[in-house]
Structures are given as structure tokens and as C-alpha cells.
Amino acid sequence: MKTLEDSAGSFTPAAQGRQSRLFINESFALFWTGQTVSTLGAQVTAFAVPLLAAITLHATSLQMGLLRAAEFAPFLVFTLPAGVWADYGIRRSLMIAANLVRGIFITAVPLAVFLGWMHLGVLYFVMFVMGSLKTVFEMAYQTYVPELVTRERLVNANSKIMMSYALGQSVGPGFGGIMVELLGAPMAVLTDATTYFLSAFCLFKIKHREVRTKHHQESIFRQIGGGFRFVAEQQHIRSVLWLVTANNFFQNAVMAILVLYATRDLGVRPGLFGITVSVGGLGRSEE
């Protein structure tokens, strides 16, 4: 395919590697591979950590709810700032840094268990950090994909990414449950660290470089305020926002106590519970 070169001397997404129907181009293939692996690992951790809290630390319903909140509360705080940072043309750097730090921090869980320091406070802190970095990563990747593929292939690329999420949600809990039953929750969590490092390596190998933009003169708070005004003016976006908010609220409320109900009241083993959750994840396409 004929390569195209823009005025800045960098190549457009059409020139990034040999085109193919499956992988689209080399840069997207690397991104998709890393994203798929890290998504699967994240699902294993999202399943293993609540099991560790419920079975090993004997957490109460309130404590399970706080653990869930520690992971998802950062979305309320960091989503808008992360979106502003992504506009500066540093999406790839943000994603690499987020994955490397997540890979390091998640090892704190098995390390604390092995050293005898494990308690719920450690899990709260680790999951808050993981949730914060997940927010930064997702805000960056959602606007990075159009940098890697042409407009005509954007739907194809997004479909593949959502397929990876569906794969992670359907396979991850079952895989995590079996690992927890065979190896224990700490070792299951430890495997997640390798997936983040692999994802960071894949992102590092991407040859495409973004065009960095100059920082806006207005403060980050003014830019966030502008985002709020835009959403308020768009009826369709407002409707989707309320729908997603309600769905996430009740979904997280159910998941906070589902582990306790399954493992304590029903006596379901981690492996079987993971497979059950995996069957439920077959019909879902995103978290």
C-alpha cells in the first residue's frame, strides 16, 4: 500500500505496517495484543482480590462494599483530568506508565500475604491505586485508537477491542477461580503483574508517534468545566451518561455482595463460582 506522509514528517496510520483484515496494521496489532492480555489479567485480579478478602480476611458485607468502592471511586475523580491530559498528545506515554505502575503495585498483594502484613487496609489502598491508573489508561486508549487506524477501519478496530473485553469477562473469572482454587488467591493476583508488563512492552514497541500539542492557556479546571457544559448541551450524551451511571451503580452493588453470598451462604468453591460468573459474562461487552 502506498505510504502517506504528512507535513510534520511523520507517517499517517495508513503507513503503519502492512495492512491486513485481522490486525489492520502493525501498530494496532501490538496495541490490541497488549490490551487483550492486560484485560484478561485485570479480570483475574478483579475476581481473585474479593475472594481473598472474603475467604482469607473474612470481610463483612460493608467491607466488601468499601473494597469495591476503592476500585471504582477513582473514576469519579480522575476521569476528567485524565481526558484533558490525553488531549496533550501523550496517550501512549500515559498508558505505558499506567501499566508499569499497575504491574508493580499489584505485586504488593501477594507480597503482603507472604510477609504476614495482609489486612483490608492494604487491599483498599492497592485497589484505589489500581482503579486510578485504570482510569488514566482507559481515557488515553479510547482516543488513541483513531491515531493508529484510518477512519474507514475505526469501527473494525473498536469491534476487536470490545471483543477482547468480552473475552476477558467471559474467560477471566473462570480462569481466576480455577487459579484461586489450585494456587491460592495471592498467586492468582501475581499473574496479573506479568500481563501489565507485557502490555507496556507492546505499547513501547509501537512505532507510531503522536503529535504533541501545546498546553492550553486555560487551566485544567476550565477545560473540565467546558466538558461539563458540552455534555449538558447534548441530549443524547446526557441520556447515555445517566444510563451508564445507573448500570454501573447497581452492577457494583450486586458484585460487592455476590462473592459473600456464593462462598459463605451457598458454599460454592472458587473454581465453580468463577465458571458461573464467566457464563454470565458471555452476554456482556464492557465493564
PDB file of C-alpha atoms in Angstrom:
ATOM      1  CA  MET A   1       0.000   0.000   0.000  1.00  0.00           C
ATOM      2  CA  LYS A   2       1.332   3.411  -0.865  1.00  0.00           C
ATOM      3  CA  THR A   3       2.644   5.287   2.164  1.00  0.00           C
ATOM      4  CA  LEU A   4       1.438   8.752   3.011  1.00  0.00           C
ATOM      5  CA  GLU A   5       3.446  11.379   4.789  1.00  0.00           C
ATOM      6  CA  ASP A   6       2.050  14.433   6.482  1.00  0.00           C
ATOM      7  CA  SER A   7       3.543  17.899   6.709  1.00  0.00           C
ATOM      8  CA  ALA A   8       5.216  17.172  10.042  1.00  0.00           C
ATOM      9  CA  GLY A   9       7.299  14.405   8.506  1.00  0.00           C
ATOM     10  CA  SER A  10       5.541  11.566  10.361  1.00  0.00           C
ATOM     11  CA  PHE A  11       3.553   8.820   8.736  1.00  0.00           C
ATOM     12  CA  THR A  12      -0.179   8.557   8.862  1.00  0.00           C
ATOM     13  CA  PRO A  13      -1.846   5.451  10.314  1.00  0.00           C
ATOM     14  CA  ALA A  14      -2.233   4.081   6.781  1.00  0.00           C
ATOM     15  CA  ALA A  15       1.536   3.754   6.567  1.00  0.00           C
ATOM     16  CA  GLN A  16       1.969   1.884   9.837  1.00  0.00           C
ATOM     17  CA  GLY A  17       2.951  -1.596   8.723  1.00  0.00           C
ATOM     18  CA  ARG A  18       1.357  -3.901   6.229  1.00  0.00           C
ATOM     19  CA  GLN A  19      -2.416  -3.771   6.182  1.00  0.00           C
ATOM     20  CA  SER A  20      -4.401  -6.906   6.954  1.00  0.00           C
ATOM     21  CA  ARG A  21      -8.007  -7.627   7.680  1.00  0.00           C
ATOM     22  CA  LEU A  22      -7.312  -9.202  11.053  1.00  0.00           C
ATOM     23  CA  PHE A  23      -4.651  -6.956  12.580  1.00  0.00           C
ATOM     24  CA  ILE A  24      -5.279  -3.844  10.392  1.00  0.00           C
ATOM     25  CA  ASN A  25      -1.662  -2.684  10.786  1.00  0.00           C
ATOM     26  CA  GLU A  26       1.417  -3.402  12.871  1.00  0.00           C
ATOM     27  CA  SER A  27       0.848  -0.627  15.403  1.00  0.00           C
ATOM     28  CA  PHE A  28      -2.731  -1.642  16.075  1.00  0.00           C
ATOM     29  CA  ALA A  29      -1.724  -5.325  16.271  1.00  0.00           C
ATOM     30  CA  LEU A  30       0.731  -4.503  19.074  1.00  0.00           C
ATOM     31  CA  PHE A  31      -1.813  -2.337  20.872  1.00  0.00           C
ATOM     32  CA  TRP A  32      -4.559  -4.955  20.552  1.00  0.00           C
ATOM     33  CA  THR A  33      -2.297  -7.745  21.786  1.00  0.00           C
ATOM     34  CA  GLY A  34      -1.241  -5.827  24.886  1.00  0.00           C
ATOM     35  CA  GLN A  35      -4.772  -4.669  25.599  1.00  0.00           C
ATOM     36  CA  THR A  36      -6.176  -8.190  25.302  1.00  0.00           C
ATOM     37  CA  VAL A  37      -3.603  -9.699  27.656  1.00  0.00           C
ATOM     38  CA  SER A  38      -3.932  -6.945  30.275  1.00  0.00           C
ATOM     39  CA  THR A  39      -7.748  -7.148  30.125  1.00  0.00           C
ATOM     40  CA  LEU A  40      -7.631 -10.861  30.839  1.00  0.00           C
ATOM     41  CA  GLY A  41      -5.208 -10.335  33.714  1.00  0.00           C
ATOM     42  CA  ALA A  42      -7.295  -7.498  35.159  1.00  0.00           C
ATOM     43  CA  GLN A  43     -10.356  -9.748  35.194  1.00  0.00           C
ATOM     44  CA  VAL A  44      -8.411 -12.396  37.084  1.00  0.00           C
ATOM     45  CA  THR A  45      -7.416  -9.840  39.729  1.00  0.00           C
ATOM     46  CA  ALA A  46     -10.919  -8.352  39.902  1.00  0.00           C
ATOM     47  CA  PHE A  47     -12.109 -11.857  40.780  1.00  0.00           C
ATOM     48  CA  ALA A  48      -9.238 -13.028  42.994  1.00  0.00           C
ATOM     49  CA  VAL A  49      -8.984  -9.965  45.265  1.00  0.00           C
ATOM     50  CA  PRO A  50     -12.628 -10.130  46.507  1.00  0.00           C
ATOM     51  CA  LEU A  51     -12.163 -13.863  47.101  1.00  0.00           C
ATOM     52  CA  LEU A  52      -9.028 -13.098  49.132  1.00  0.00           C
ATOM     53  CA  ALA A  53     -10.988 -10.563  51.198  1.00  0.00           C
ATOM     54  CA  ALA A  54     -13.989 -12.850  51.685  1.00  0.00           C
ATOM     55  CA  ILE A  55     -12.263 -16.188  52.336  1.00  0.00           C
ATOM     56  CA  THR A  56      -8.912 -15.283  53.891  1.00  0.00           C
ATOM     57  CA  LEU A  57      -9.684 -11.975  55.635  1.00  0.00           C
ATOM     58  CA  HIS A  58     -13.341 -12.789  56.463  1.00  0.00           C
ATOM     59  CA  ALA A  59     -14.585  -9.407  55.256  1.00  0.00           C
ATOM     60  CA  THR A  60     -18.109  -8.262  56.110  1.00  0.00           C
ATOM     61  CA  SER A  61     -20.677  -7.033  53.585  1.00  0.00           C
ATOM     62  CA  LEU A  62     -19.776  -3.425  54.396  1.00  0.00           C
ATOM     63  CA  GLN A  63     -16.081  -4.105  53.956  1.00  0.00           C
ATOM     64  CA  MET A  64     -16.713  -5.816  50.620  1.00  0.00           C
ATOM     65  CA  GLY A  65     -18.648  -2.757  49.518  1.00  0.00           C
ATOM     66  CA  LEU A  66     -15.791  -0.483  50.568  1.00  0.00           C
ATOM     67  CA  LEU A  67     -13.341  -2.653  48.635  1.00  0.00           C
ATOM     68  CA  ARG A  68     -15.466  -2.318  45.520  1.00  0.00           C
ATOM     69  CA  ALA A  69     -15.773   1.427  46.087  1.00  0.00           C
ATOM     70  CA  ALA A  70     -11.995   1.783  46.495  1.00  0.00           C
ATOM     71  CA  GLU A  71     -11.551   0.381  42.988  1.00  0.00           C
ATOM     72  CA  PHE A  72     -14.218   2.420  41.219  1.00  0.00           C
ATOM     73  CA  ALA A  73     -14.293   5.709  43.170  1.00  0.00           C
ATOM     74  CA  PRO A  74     -11.248   6.986  41.208  1.00  0.00           C
ATOM     75  CA  PHE A  75     -13.428   7.100  38.095  1.00  0.00           C
ATOM     76  CA  LEU A  76     -15.333   9.970  39.716  1.00  0.00           C
ATOM     77  CA  VAL A  77     -12.123  11.848  40.496  1.00  0.00           C
ATOM     78  CA  PHE A  78      -9.668  11.192  37.674  1.00  0.00           C
ATOM     79  CA  THR A  79     -11.782  10.645  34.563  1.00  0.00           C
ATOM     80  CA  LEU A  80     -11.993  14.303  33.570  1.00  0.00           C
ATOM     81  CA  PRO A  81      -8.357  15.242  34.359  1.00  0.00           C
ATOM     82  CA  ALA A  82      -7.164  12.127  32.501  1.00  0.00           C
ATOM     83  CA  GLY A  83      -9.207  13.164  29.483  1.00  0.00           C
ATOM     84  CA  VAL A  84      -7.549  16.576  29.493  1.00  0.00           C
ATOM     85  CA  TRP A  85      -4.067  15.045  29.777  1.00  0.00           C
ATOM     86  CA  ALA A  86      -4.817  12.733  26.856  1.00  0.00           C
ATOM     87  CA  ASP A  87      -5.546  15.777  24.681  1.00  0.00           C
ATOM     88  CA  TYR A  88      -1.920  16.846  25.039  1.00  0.00           C
ATOM     89  CA  GLY A  89      -0.792  14.045  22.727  1.00  0.00           C
ATOM     90  CA  ILE A  90       0.825  11.885  25.407  1.00  0.00           C
ATOM     91  CA  ARG A  91      -1.638   8.985  25.319  1.00  0.00           C
ATOM     92  CA  ARG A  92       0.981   6.316  24.625  1.00  0.00           C
ATOM     93  CA  SER A  93       3.208   7.577  27.436  1.00  0.00           C
ATOM     94  CA  LEU A  94       0.274   7.666  29.849  1.00  0.00           C
ATOM     95  CA  MET A  95      -0.688   4.092  29.011  1.00  0.00           C
ATOM     96  CA  ILE A  96       2.868   2.771  29.350  1.00  0.00           C
ATOM     97  CA  ALA A  97       3.334   4.496  32.711  1.00  0.00           C
ATOM     98  CA  ALA A  98      -0.070   3.316  33.965  1.00  0.00           C
ATOM     99  CA  ASN A  99       0.678  -0.299  33.076  1.00  0.00           C
ATOM    100  CA  LEU A 100       4.155  -0.293  34.599  1.00  0.00           C
ATOM    101  CA  VAL A 101       2.937   1.179  37.887  1.00  0.00           C
ATOM    102  CA  ARG A 102      -0.033  -1.193  37.976  1.00  0.00           C
ATOM    103  CA  GLY A 103       2.281  -4.138  37.425  1.00  0.00           C
ATOM    104  CA  ILE A 104       4.433  -3.039  40.353  1.00  0.00           C
ATOM    105  CA  PHE A 105       1.582  -2.195  42.716  1.00  0.00           C
ATOM    106  CA  ILE A 106      -0.390  -5.398  42.211  1.00  0.00           C
ATOM    107  CA  THR A 107       2.593  -7.393  43.464  1.00  0.00           C
ATOM    108  CA  ALA A 108       2.022  -5.739  46.854  1.00  0.00           C
ATOM    109  CA  VAL A 109      -0.916  -8.100  47.454  1.00  0.00           C
ATOM    110  CA  PRO A 110       0.965 -11.432  47.348  1.00  0.00           C
ATOM    111  CA  LEU A 111       3.992  -9.814  48.980  1.00  0.00           C
ATOM    112  CA  ALA A 112       1.875  -8.651  51.932  1.00  0.00           C
ATOM    113  CA  VAL A 113       0.387 -12.134  52.255  1.00  0.00           C
ATOM    114  CA  PHE A 114       3.791 -13.822  52.252  1.00  0.00           C
ATOM    115  CA  LEU A 115       5.167 -11.363  54.821  1.00  0.00           C
ATOM    116  CA  GLY A 116       2.110 -11.623  57.056  1.00  0.00           C
ATOM    117  CA  TRP A 117       1.140  -7.979  56.589  1.00  0.00           C
ATOM    118  CA  MET A 118      -2.095  -8.562  54.742  1.00  0.00           C
ATOM    119  CA  HIS A 119      -5.194  -6.801  56.029  1.00  0.00           C
ATOM    120  CA  LEU A 120      -8.106  -5.000  54.436  1.00  0.00           C
ATOM    121  CA  GLY A 121      -6.366  -1.621  54.597  1.00  0.00           C
ATOM    122  CA  VAL A 122      -3.700  -2.913  52.208  1.00  0.00           C
ATOM    123  CA  LEU A 123      -6.359  -4.142  49.786  1.00  0.00           C
ATOM    124  CA  TYR A 124      -8.210  -0.813  49.943  1.00  0.00           C
ATOM    125  CA  PHE A 125      -5.050   1.113  49.105  1.00  0.00           C
ATOM    126  CA  VAL A 126      -3.919  -1.214  46.323  1.00  0.00           C
ATOM    127  CA  MET A 127      -7.329  -1.295  44.655  1.00  0.00           C
ATOM    128  CA  PHE A 128      -7.628   2.506  44.856  1.00  0.00           C
ATOM    129  CA  VAL A 129      -4.272   2.882  43.102  1.00  0.00           C
ATOM    130  CA  MET A 130      -5.209   0.245  40.529  1.00  0.00           C
ATOM    131  CA  GLY A 131      -8.542   1.947  39.871  1.00  0.00           C
ATOM    132  CA  SER A 132      -6.888   5.342  39.481  1.00  0.00           C
ATOM    133  CA  LEU A 133      -4.390   4.056  36.938  1.00  0.00           C
ATOM    134  CA  LYS A 134      -7.102   2.110  35.140  1.00  0.00           C
ATOM    135  CA  THR A 135      -8.984   5.374  34.729  1.00  0.00           C
ATOM    136  CA  VAL A 136      -5.955   7.078  33.205  1.00  0.00           C
ATOM    137  CA  PHE A 137      -5.300   4.129  30.890  1.00  0.00           C
ATOM    138  CA  GLU A 138      -8.861   3.889  29.603  1.00  0.00           C
ATOM    139  CA  MET A 139      -9.205   7.608  28.988  1.00  0.00           C
ATOM    140  CA  ALA A 140      -5.977   7.512  26.979  1.00  0.00           C
ATOM    141  CA  TYR A 141      -6.650   4.379  24.928  1.00  0.00           C
ATOM    142  CA  GLN A 142     -10.154   5.405  23.858  1.00  0.00           C
ATOM    143  CA  THR A 143      -8.745   8.379  21.970  1.00  0.00           C
ATOM    144  CA  TYR A 144      -5.526   6.645  20.928  1.00  0.00           C
ATOM    145  CA  VAL A 145      -7.070   4.066  18.605  1.00  0.00           C
ATOM    146  CA  PRO A 146      -8.030   6.713  15.982  1.00  0.00           C
ATOM    147  CA  GLU A 147      -4.338   7.637  15.892  1.00  0.00           C
ATOM    148  CA  LEU A 148      -3.411   4.117  14.799  1.00  0.00           C
ATOM    149  CA  VAL A 149      -6.034   3.315  12.171  1.00  0.00           C
ATOM    150  CA  THR A 150      -7.724   5.171   9.367  1.00  0.00           C
ATOM    151  CA  ARG A 151     -11.270   6.422   9.743  1.00  0.00           C
ATOM    152  CA  GLU A 152     -12.550   3.661   7.456  1.00  0.00           C
ATOM    153  CA  ARG A 153     -11.115   0.971   9.754  1.00  0.00           C
ATOM    154  CA  LEU A 154     -12.076   2.568  13.062  1.00  0.00           C
ATOM    155  CA  VAL A 155     -15.274   0.545  13.503  1.00  0.00           C
ATOM    156  CA  ASN A 156     -13.347  -2.643  12.759  1.00  0.00           C
ATOM    157  CA  ALA A 157     -10.674  -1.722  15.306  1.00  0.00           C
ATOM    158  CA  ASN A 158     -13.178  -0.824  18.041  1.00  0.00           C
ATOM    159  CA  SER A 159     -15.044  -4.072  17.407  1.00  0.00           C
ATOM    160  CA  LYS A 160     -11.859  -6.043  18.027  1.00  0.00           C
ATOM    161  CA  ILE A 161     -11.191  -4.144  21.252  1.00  0.00           C
ATOM    162  CA  MET A 162     -14.697  -4.794  22.554  1.00  0.00           C
ATOM    163  CA  MET A 163     -14.282  -8.436  21.593  1.00  0.00           C
ATOM    164  CA  SER A 164     -11.205  -8.514  23.829  1.00  0.00           C
ATOM    165  CA  TYR A 165     -13.234  -7.086  26.719  1.00  0.00           C
ATOM    166  CA  ALA A 166     -15.931  -9.691  26.178  1.00  0.00           C
ATOM    167  CA  LEU A 167     -13.257 -12.397  26.092  1.00  0.00           C
ATOM    168  CA  GLY A 168     -11.744 -11.144  29.328  1.00  0.00           C
ATOM    169  CA  GLN A 169     -15.111 -11.042  31.095  1.00  0.00           C
ATOM    170  CA  SER A 170     -16.121 -14.483  29.913  1.00  0.00           C
ATOM    171  CA  VAL A 171     -12.798 -16.279  30.406  1.00  0.00           C
ATOM    172  CA  GLY A 172     -11.163 -14.186  33.148  1.00  0.00           C
ATOM    173  CA  PRO A 173     -13.410 -15.059  36.125  1.00  0.00           C
ATOM    174  CA  GLY A 174     -13.393 -18.775  35.308  1.00  0.00           C
ATOM    175  CA  PHE A 175      -9.637 -18.780  34.861  1.00  0.00           C
ATOM    176  CA  GLY A 176      -9.224 -16.729  38.033  1.00  0.00           C
ATOM    177  CA  GLY A 177     -11.495 -19.005  40.043  1.00  0.00           C
ATOM    178  CA  ILE A 178      -9.575 -22.103  38.987  1.00  0.00           C
ATOM    179  CA  MET A 179      -6.260 -20.415  39.796  1.00  0.00           C
ATOM    180  CA  VAL A 180      -7.526 -19.344  43.216  1.00  0.00           C
ATOM    181  CA  GLU A 181      -8.640 -22.905  43.959  1.00  0.00           C
ATOM    182  CA  LEU A 182      -5.423 -24.516  42.746  1.00  0.00           C
ATOM    183  CA  LEU A 183      -2.766 -21.927  43.635  1.00  0.00           C
ATOM    184  CA  GLY A 184      -4.456 -19.595  46.103  1.00  0.00           C
ATOM    185  CA  ALA A 185      -5.590 -16.010  45.655  1.00  0.00           C
ATOM    186  CA  PRO A 186      -2.127 -14.398  46.135  1.00  0.00           C
ATOM    187  CA  MET A 187      -0.545 -16.385  43.303  1.00  0.00           C
ATOM    188  CA  ALA A 188      -3.554 -15.720  41.077  1.00  0.00           C
ATOM    189  CA  VAL A 189      -3.101 -11.993  41.657  1.00  0.00           C
ATOM    190  CA  LEU A 190       0.635 -12.243  40.972  1.00  0.00           C
ATOM    191  CA  THR A 191      -0.001 -13.466  37.437  1.00  0.00           C
ATOM    192  CA  ASP A 192      -1.746 -10.174  36.689  1.00  0.00           C
ATOM    193  CA  ALA A 193       1.520  -8.256  37.113  1.00  0.00           C
ATOM    194  CA  THR A 194       3.065 -10.029  34.129  1.00  0.00           C
ATOM    195  CA  THR A 195       0.132  -9.059  31.911  1.00  0.00           C
ATOM    196  CA  TYR A 196       0.611  -5.364  32.669  1.00  0.00           C
ATOM    197  CA  PHE A 197       4.331  -5.557  31.921  1.00  0.00           C
ATOM    198  CA  LEU A 198       3.598  -7.350  28.650  1.00  0.00           C
ATOM    199  CA  SER A 199       1.033  -4.710  27.713  1.00  0.00           C
ATOM    200  CA  ALA A 200       3.537  -1.937  28.454  1.00  0.00           C
ATOM    201  CA  PHE A 201       6.128  -3.713  26.299  1.00  0.00           C
ATOM    202  CA  CYS A 202       3.692  -3.953  23.385  1.00  0.00           C
ATOM    203  CA  LEU A 203       2.884  -0.240  23.666  1.00  0.00           C
ATOM    204  CA  PHE A 204       6.587   0.597  23.824  1.00  0.00           C
ATOM    205  CA  LYS A 205       7.181  -1.303  20.569  1.00  0.00           C
ATOM    206  CA  ILE A 206       4.598   0.761  18.663  1.00  0.00           C
ATOM    207  CA  LYS A 207       6.457   2.901  16.128  1.00  0.00           C
ATOM    208  CA  HIS A 208       3.688   5.421  15.602  1.00  0.00           C
ATOM    209  CA  ARG A 209       4.280   8.698  17.435  1.00  0.00           C
ATOM    210  CA  GLU A 210       1.617  11.202  18.361  1.00  0.00           C
ATOM    211  CA  VAL A 211       1.890  14.866  17.549  1.00  0.00           C
ATOM    212  CA  ARG A 212       2.112  16.573  20.900  1.00  0.00           C
ATOM    213  CA  THR A 213       0.023  19.684  21.318  1.00  0.00           C
ATOM    214  CA  LYS A 214       0.899  22.725  23.354  1.00  0.00           C
ATOM    215  CA  HIS A 215      -0.754  23.015  26.727  1.00  0.00           C
ATOM    216  CA  HIS A 216      -3.855  25.134  26.641  1.00  0.00           C
ATOM    217  CA  GLN A 217      -3.566  28.519  28.266  1.00  0.00           C
ATOM    218  CA  GLU A 218      -6.708  27.956  30.320  1.00  0.00           C
ATOM    219  CA  SER A 219      -6.459  25.899  33.498  1.00  0.00           C
ATOM    220  CA  ILE A 220      -7.393  22.261  33.690  1.00  0.00           C
ATOM    221  CA  PHE A 221     -10.464  23.212  35.736  1.00  0.00           C
ATOM    222  CA  ARG A 222     -11.726  25.490  32.971  1.00  0.00           C
ATOM    223  CA  GLN A 223     -11.245  22.723  30.438  1.00  0.00           C
ATOM    224  CA  ILE A 224     -13.159  20.314  32.669  1.00  0.00           C
ATOM    225  CA  GLY A 225     -15.906  22.905  33.038  1.00  0.00           C
ATOM    226  CA  GLY A 226     -16.072  23.175  29.268  1.00  0.00           C
ATOM    227  CA  GLY A 227     -16.524  19.417  29.079  1.00  0.00           C
ATOM    228  CA  PHE A 228     -19.421  19.571  31.533  1.00  0.00           C
ATOM    229  CA  ARG A 229     -21.088  22.317  29.503  1.00  0.00           C
ATOM    230  CA  PHE A 230     -20.721  20.302  26.307  1.00  0.00           C
ATOM    231  CA  VAL A 231     -22.317  17.226  27.888  1.00  0.00           C
ATOM    232  CA  ALA A 232     -25.146  19.333  29.337  1.00  0.00           C
ATOM    233  CA  GLU A 233     -25.934  20.685  25.879  1.00  0.00           C
ATOM    234  CA  GLN A 234     -26.049  17.244  24.202  1.00  0.00           C
ATOM    235  CA  GLN A 235     -29.258  15.377  24.931  1.00  0.00           C
ATOM    236  CA  HIS A 236     -28.074  12.034  23.567  1.00  0.00           C
ATOM    237  CA  ILE A 237     -24.831  12.137  25.556  1.00  0.00           C
ATOM    238  CA  ARG A 238     -26.751  13.037  28.716  1.00  0.00           C
ATOM    239  CA  SER A 239     -29.056  10.063  28.221  1.00  0.00           C
ATOM    240  CA  VAL A 240     -26.152   7.668  27.729  1.00  0.00           C
ATOM    241  CA  LEU A 241     -24.411   9.147  30.782  1.00  0.00           C
ATOM    242  CA  TRP A 242     -27.389   8.505  33.056  1.00  0.00           C
ATOM    243  CA  LEU A 243     -27.853   5.016  31.641  1.00  0.00           C
ATOM    244  CA  VAL A 244     -24.216   4.027  32.191  1.00  0.00           C
ATOM    245  CA  THR A 245     -24.192   5.583  35.673  1.00  0.00           C
ATOM    246  CA  ALA A 246     -27.266   3.665  36.800  1.00  0.00           C
ATOM    247  CA  ASN A 247     -25.975   0.424  35.283  1.00  0.00           C
ATOM    248  CA  ASN A 248     -22.567   0.710  36.963  1.00  0.00           C
ATOM    249  CA  PHE A 249     -24.084   1.661  40.334  1.00  0.00           C
ATOM    250  CA  PHE A 250     -26.390  -1.350  40.606  1.00  0.00           C
ATOM    251  CA  GLN A 251     -23.906  -3.714  38.979  1.00  0.00           C
ATOM    252  CA  ASN A 252     -21.224  -2.823  41.505  1.00  0.00           C
ATOM    253  CA  ALA A 253     -23.736  -3.045  44.353  1.00  0.00           C
ATOM    254  CA  VAL A 254     -24.606  -6.601  43.356  1.00  0.00           C
ATOM    255  CA  MET A 255     -20.998  -7.683  42.791  1.00  0.00           C
ATOM    256  CA  ALA A 256     -19.957  -6.323  46.203  1.00  0.00           C
ATOM    257  CA  ILE A 257     -22.044  -8.958  48.000  1.00  0.00           C
ATOM    258  CA  LEU A 258     -22.217 -11.697  45.364  1.00  0.00           C
ATOM    259  CA  VAL A 259     -18.888 -13.182  46.436  1.00  0.00           C
ATOM    260  CA  LEU A 260     -20.022 -13.403  50.055  1.00  0.00           C
ATOM    261  CA  TYR A 261     -23.362 -14.953  49.145  1.00  0.00           C
ATOM    262  CA  ALA A 262     -21.795 -17.556  46.862  1.00  0.00           C
ATOM    263  CA  THR A 263     -18.865 -18.586  49.054  1.00  0.00           C
ATOM    264  CA  ARG A 264     -20.487 -18.409  52.514  1.00  0.00           C
ATOM    265  CA  ASP A 265     -24.229 -18.946  52.138  1.00  0.00           C
ATOM    266  CA  LEU A 266     -24.127 -21.340  49.192  1.00  0.00           C
ATOM    267  CA  GLY A 267     -20.713 -22.859  49.881  1.00  0.00           C
ATOM    268  CA  VAL A 268     -19.643 -22.584  46.237  1.00  0.00           C
ATOM    269  CA  ARG A 269     -15.964 -23.312  45.619  1.00  0.00           C
ATOM    270  CA  PRO A 270     -13.881 -20.596  43.866  1.00  0.00           C
ATOM    271  CA  GLY A 271     -13.445 -22.623  40.678  1.00  0.00           C
ATOM    272  CA  LEU A 272     -17.148 -23.294  40.221  1.00  0.00           C
ATOM    273  CA  PHE A 273     -18.034 -19.731  41.188  1.00  0.00           C
ATOM    274  CA  GLY A 274     -15.599 -18.393  38.597  1.00  0.00           C
ATOM    275  CA  ILE A 275     -17.099 -20.558  35.884  1.00  0.00           C
ATOM    276  CA  THR A 276     -20.590 -19.371  36.879  1.00  0.00           C
ATOM    277  CA  VAL A 277     -19.549 -15.720  36.611  1.00  0.00           C
ATOM    278  CA  SER A 278     -17.874 -16.447  33.286  1.00  0.00           C
ATOM    279  CA  VAL A 279     -21.136 -17.803  31.871  1.00  0.00           C
ATOM    280  CA  GLY A 280     -22.826 -14.579  32.935  1.00  0.00           C
ATOM    281  CA  GLY A 281     -20.067 -12.574  31.254  1.00  0.00           C
ATOM    282  CA  LEU A 282     -20.788 -14.111  27.862  1.00  0.00           C
ATOM    283  CA  GLY A 283     -23.563 -11.604  27.247  1.00  0.00           C
ATOM    284  CA  ARG A 284     -21.562  -8.546  28.306  1.00  0.00           C
ATOM    285  CA  SER A 285     -19.333  -6.406  26.108  1.00  0.00           C
ATOM    286  CA  GLU A 286     -17.855  -3.932  28.578  1.00  0.00           C
ATOM    287  CA  GLU A 287     -17.249  -3.456  32.307  1.00  0.00           C
TER     288      GLU A 287
END
